[in-house]
mmCIF file of C-alpha atoms in Angstrom:
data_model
loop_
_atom_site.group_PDB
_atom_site.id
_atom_site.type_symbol
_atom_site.label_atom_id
_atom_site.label_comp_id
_atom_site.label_asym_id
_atom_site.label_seq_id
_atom_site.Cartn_x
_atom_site.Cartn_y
_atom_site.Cartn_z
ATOM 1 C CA UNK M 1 46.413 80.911 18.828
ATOM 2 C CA UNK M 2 46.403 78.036 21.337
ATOM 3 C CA UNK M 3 42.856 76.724 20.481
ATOM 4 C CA UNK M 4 43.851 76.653 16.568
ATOM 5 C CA UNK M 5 47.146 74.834 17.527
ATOM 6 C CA UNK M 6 44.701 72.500 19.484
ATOM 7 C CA UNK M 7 42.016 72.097 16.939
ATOM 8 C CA UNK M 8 45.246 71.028 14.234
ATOM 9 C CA UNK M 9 46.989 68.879 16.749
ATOM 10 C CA UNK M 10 47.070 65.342 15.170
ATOM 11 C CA UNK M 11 46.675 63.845 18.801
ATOM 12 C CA UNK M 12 43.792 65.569 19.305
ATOM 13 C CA UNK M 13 42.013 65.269 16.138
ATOM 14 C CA UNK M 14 42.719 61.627 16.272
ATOM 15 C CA UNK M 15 41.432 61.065 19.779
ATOM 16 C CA UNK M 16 38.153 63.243 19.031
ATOM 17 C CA UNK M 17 36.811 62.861 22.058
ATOM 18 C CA UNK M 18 39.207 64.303 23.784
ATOM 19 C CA UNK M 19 38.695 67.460 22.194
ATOM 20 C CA UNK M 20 35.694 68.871 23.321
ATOM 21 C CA UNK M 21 37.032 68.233 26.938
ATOM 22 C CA UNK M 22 39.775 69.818 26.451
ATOM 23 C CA UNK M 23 38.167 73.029 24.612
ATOM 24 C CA UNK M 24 35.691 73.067 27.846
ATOM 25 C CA UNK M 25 38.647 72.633 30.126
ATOM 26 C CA UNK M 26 40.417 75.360 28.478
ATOM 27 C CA UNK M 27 37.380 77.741 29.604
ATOM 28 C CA UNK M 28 35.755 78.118 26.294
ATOM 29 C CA UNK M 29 31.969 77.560 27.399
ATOM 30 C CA UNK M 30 29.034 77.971 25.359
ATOM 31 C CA UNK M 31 29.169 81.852 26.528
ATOM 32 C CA UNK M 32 32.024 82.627 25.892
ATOM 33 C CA UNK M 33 31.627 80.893 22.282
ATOM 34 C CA UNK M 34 29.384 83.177 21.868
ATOM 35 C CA UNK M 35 32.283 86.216 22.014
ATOM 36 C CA UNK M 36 34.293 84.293 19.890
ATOM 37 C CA UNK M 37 31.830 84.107 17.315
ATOM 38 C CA UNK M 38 31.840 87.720 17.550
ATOM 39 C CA UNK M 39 35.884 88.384 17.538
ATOM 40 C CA UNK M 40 36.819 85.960 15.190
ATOM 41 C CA UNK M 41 34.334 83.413 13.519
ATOM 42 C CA UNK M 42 37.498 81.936 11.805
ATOM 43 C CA UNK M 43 38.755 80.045 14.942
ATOM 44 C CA UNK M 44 34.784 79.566 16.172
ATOM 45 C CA UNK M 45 34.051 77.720 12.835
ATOM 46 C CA UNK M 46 37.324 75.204 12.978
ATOM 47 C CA UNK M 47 36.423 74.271 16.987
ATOM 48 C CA UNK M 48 32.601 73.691 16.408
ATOM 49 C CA UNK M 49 32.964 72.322 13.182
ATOM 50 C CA UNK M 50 35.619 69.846 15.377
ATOM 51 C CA UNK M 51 33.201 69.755 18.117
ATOM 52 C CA UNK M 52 30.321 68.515 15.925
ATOM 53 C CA UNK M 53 32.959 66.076 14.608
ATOM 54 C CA UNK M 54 33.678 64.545 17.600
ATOM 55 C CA UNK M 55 31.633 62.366 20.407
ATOM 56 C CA UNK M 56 31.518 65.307 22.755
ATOM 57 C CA UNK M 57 28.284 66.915 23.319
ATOM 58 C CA UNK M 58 28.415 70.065 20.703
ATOM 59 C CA UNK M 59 24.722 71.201 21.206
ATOM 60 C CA UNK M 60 25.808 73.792 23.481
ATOM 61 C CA UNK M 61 28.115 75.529 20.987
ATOM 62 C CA UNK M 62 25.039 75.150 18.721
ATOM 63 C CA UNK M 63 22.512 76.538 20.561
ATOM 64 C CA UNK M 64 24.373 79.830 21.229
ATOM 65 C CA UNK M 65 25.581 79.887 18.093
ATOM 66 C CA UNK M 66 21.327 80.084 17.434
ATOM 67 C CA UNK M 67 20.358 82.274 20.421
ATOM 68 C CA UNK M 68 22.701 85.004 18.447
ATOM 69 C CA UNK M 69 20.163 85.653 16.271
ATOM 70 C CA UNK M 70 21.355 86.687 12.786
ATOM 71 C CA UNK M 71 24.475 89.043 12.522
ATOM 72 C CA UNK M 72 27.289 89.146 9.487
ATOM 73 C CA UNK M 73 29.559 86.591 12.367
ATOM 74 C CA UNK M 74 26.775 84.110 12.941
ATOM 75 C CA UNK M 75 26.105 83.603 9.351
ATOM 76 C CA UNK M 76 30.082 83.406 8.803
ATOM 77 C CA UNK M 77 30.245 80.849 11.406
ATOM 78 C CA UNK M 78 27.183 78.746 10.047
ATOM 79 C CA UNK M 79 28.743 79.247 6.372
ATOM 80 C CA UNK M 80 31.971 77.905 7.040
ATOM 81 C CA UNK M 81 29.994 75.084 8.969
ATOM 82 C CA UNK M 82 28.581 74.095 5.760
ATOM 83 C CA UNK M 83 31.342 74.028 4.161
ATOM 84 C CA UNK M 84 33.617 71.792 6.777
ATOM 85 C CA UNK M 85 31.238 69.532 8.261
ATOM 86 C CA UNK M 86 31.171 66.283 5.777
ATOM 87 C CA UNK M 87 27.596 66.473 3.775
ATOM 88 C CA UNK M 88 26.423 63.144 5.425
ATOM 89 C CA UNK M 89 26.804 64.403 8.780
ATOM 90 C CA UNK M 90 23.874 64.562 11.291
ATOM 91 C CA UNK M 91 24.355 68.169 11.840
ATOM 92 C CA UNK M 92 22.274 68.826 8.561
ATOM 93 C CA UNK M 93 19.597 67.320 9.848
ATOM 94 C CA UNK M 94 19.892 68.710 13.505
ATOM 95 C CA UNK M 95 17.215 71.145 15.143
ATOM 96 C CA UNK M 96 19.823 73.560 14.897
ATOM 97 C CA UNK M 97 20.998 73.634 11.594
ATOM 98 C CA UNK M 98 17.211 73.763 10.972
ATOM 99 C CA UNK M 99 16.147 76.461 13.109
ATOM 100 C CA UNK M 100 18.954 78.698 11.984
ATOM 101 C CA UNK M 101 17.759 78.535 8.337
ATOM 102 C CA UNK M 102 13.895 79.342 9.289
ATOM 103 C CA UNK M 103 15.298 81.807 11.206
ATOM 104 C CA UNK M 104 16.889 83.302 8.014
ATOM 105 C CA UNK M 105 14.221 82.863 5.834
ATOM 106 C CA UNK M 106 12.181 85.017 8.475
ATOM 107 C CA UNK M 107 14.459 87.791 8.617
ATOM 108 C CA UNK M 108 15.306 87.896 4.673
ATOM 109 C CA UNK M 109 11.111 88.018 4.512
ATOM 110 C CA UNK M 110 11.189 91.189 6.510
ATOM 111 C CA UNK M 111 14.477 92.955 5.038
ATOM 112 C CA UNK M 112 13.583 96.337 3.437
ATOM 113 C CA UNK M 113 15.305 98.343 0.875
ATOM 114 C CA UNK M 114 17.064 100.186 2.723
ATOM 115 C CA UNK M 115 19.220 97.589 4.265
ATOM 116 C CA UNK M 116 22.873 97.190 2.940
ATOM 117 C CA UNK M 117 23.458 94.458 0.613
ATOM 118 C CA UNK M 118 26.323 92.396 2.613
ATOM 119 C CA UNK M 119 23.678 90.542 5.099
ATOM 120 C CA UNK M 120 21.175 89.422 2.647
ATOM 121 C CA UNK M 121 24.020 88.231 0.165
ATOM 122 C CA UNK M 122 25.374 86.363 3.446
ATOM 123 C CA UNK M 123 22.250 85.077 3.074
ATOM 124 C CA UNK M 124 21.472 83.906 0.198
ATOM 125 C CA UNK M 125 25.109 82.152 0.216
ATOM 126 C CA UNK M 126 23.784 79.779 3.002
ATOM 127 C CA UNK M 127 20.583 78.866 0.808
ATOM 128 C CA UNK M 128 22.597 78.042 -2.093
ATOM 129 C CA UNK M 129 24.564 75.090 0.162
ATOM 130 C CA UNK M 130 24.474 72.387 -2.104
ATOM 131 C CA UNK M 131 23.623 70.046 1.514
ATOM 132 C CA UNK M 132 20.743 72.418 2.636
ATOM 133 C CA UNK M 133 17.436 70.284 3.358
ATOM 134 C CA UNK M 134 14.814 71.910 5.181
ATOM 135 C CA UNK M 135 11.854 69.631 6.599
ATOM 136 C CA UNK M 136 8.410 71.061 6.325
#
């Protein structure tokens, strides 16, 4: 509840580079991220999409958010990303944005039939983003 109150607080949102400090400060570090991703992607997609928003260093976030691998919260996470971060934003054409979607084509290469449906519909819902451009 406090981080969300933070991440809406006009003060901070104005003063942007305060934020990531303050998220840091508040003992969210790139581990733990990685638990919150896992509890509630809600709250992990309003602070990175805030973090990658804002002057402070977000590649941290990012590159746990990637060393997850692919689960139904890291694809929630990246989809909401897509959806908040403005479509001219450098995070589209970060390493990270990139290597997650490889990463997905991969694993929807190898799914099998007998898979449930949920995963590769998350999926295909972050290849449909409208801002998706993958470099060869």
């Amino acid at each position: 509840d406090f981080l969300v109150a933070l991440a809406r607080d006009p003060e901070i949102r104005y003063h942007r580079g305060l934020f990531g400090e303050t998220i840091y400060n508040c003992g969210l570090t790139p581990r733990k991220f990685r638990e919150l991703v896992e509890k509630n992607p809600r709250i992990a997609v309003e602070i990175l999409a805030n973090l990658i928003k804002s002057p402070y260093k977000s590649e941290e976030y990012l590159t746990a958010l990637c060393d997850m691998g692919l689960n139904l919260h890291s694809m929630e996470v990246m989809n909401g990303l897509i959806t908040a971060v403005e479509p001219e934003s450098e995070f589209f054409q970060s390493e990270y944005f990139q290597m997650y979607i490889t990463t997905c084509i991969s694993s929807c290469m190898n799914i099998k039939f007998n898979t449930t449906f949920l995963e590769p519909r998350l999926r295909c819902i972050l290849m449909d983003g409208k801002y998706m451009h993958i470099c060869p």
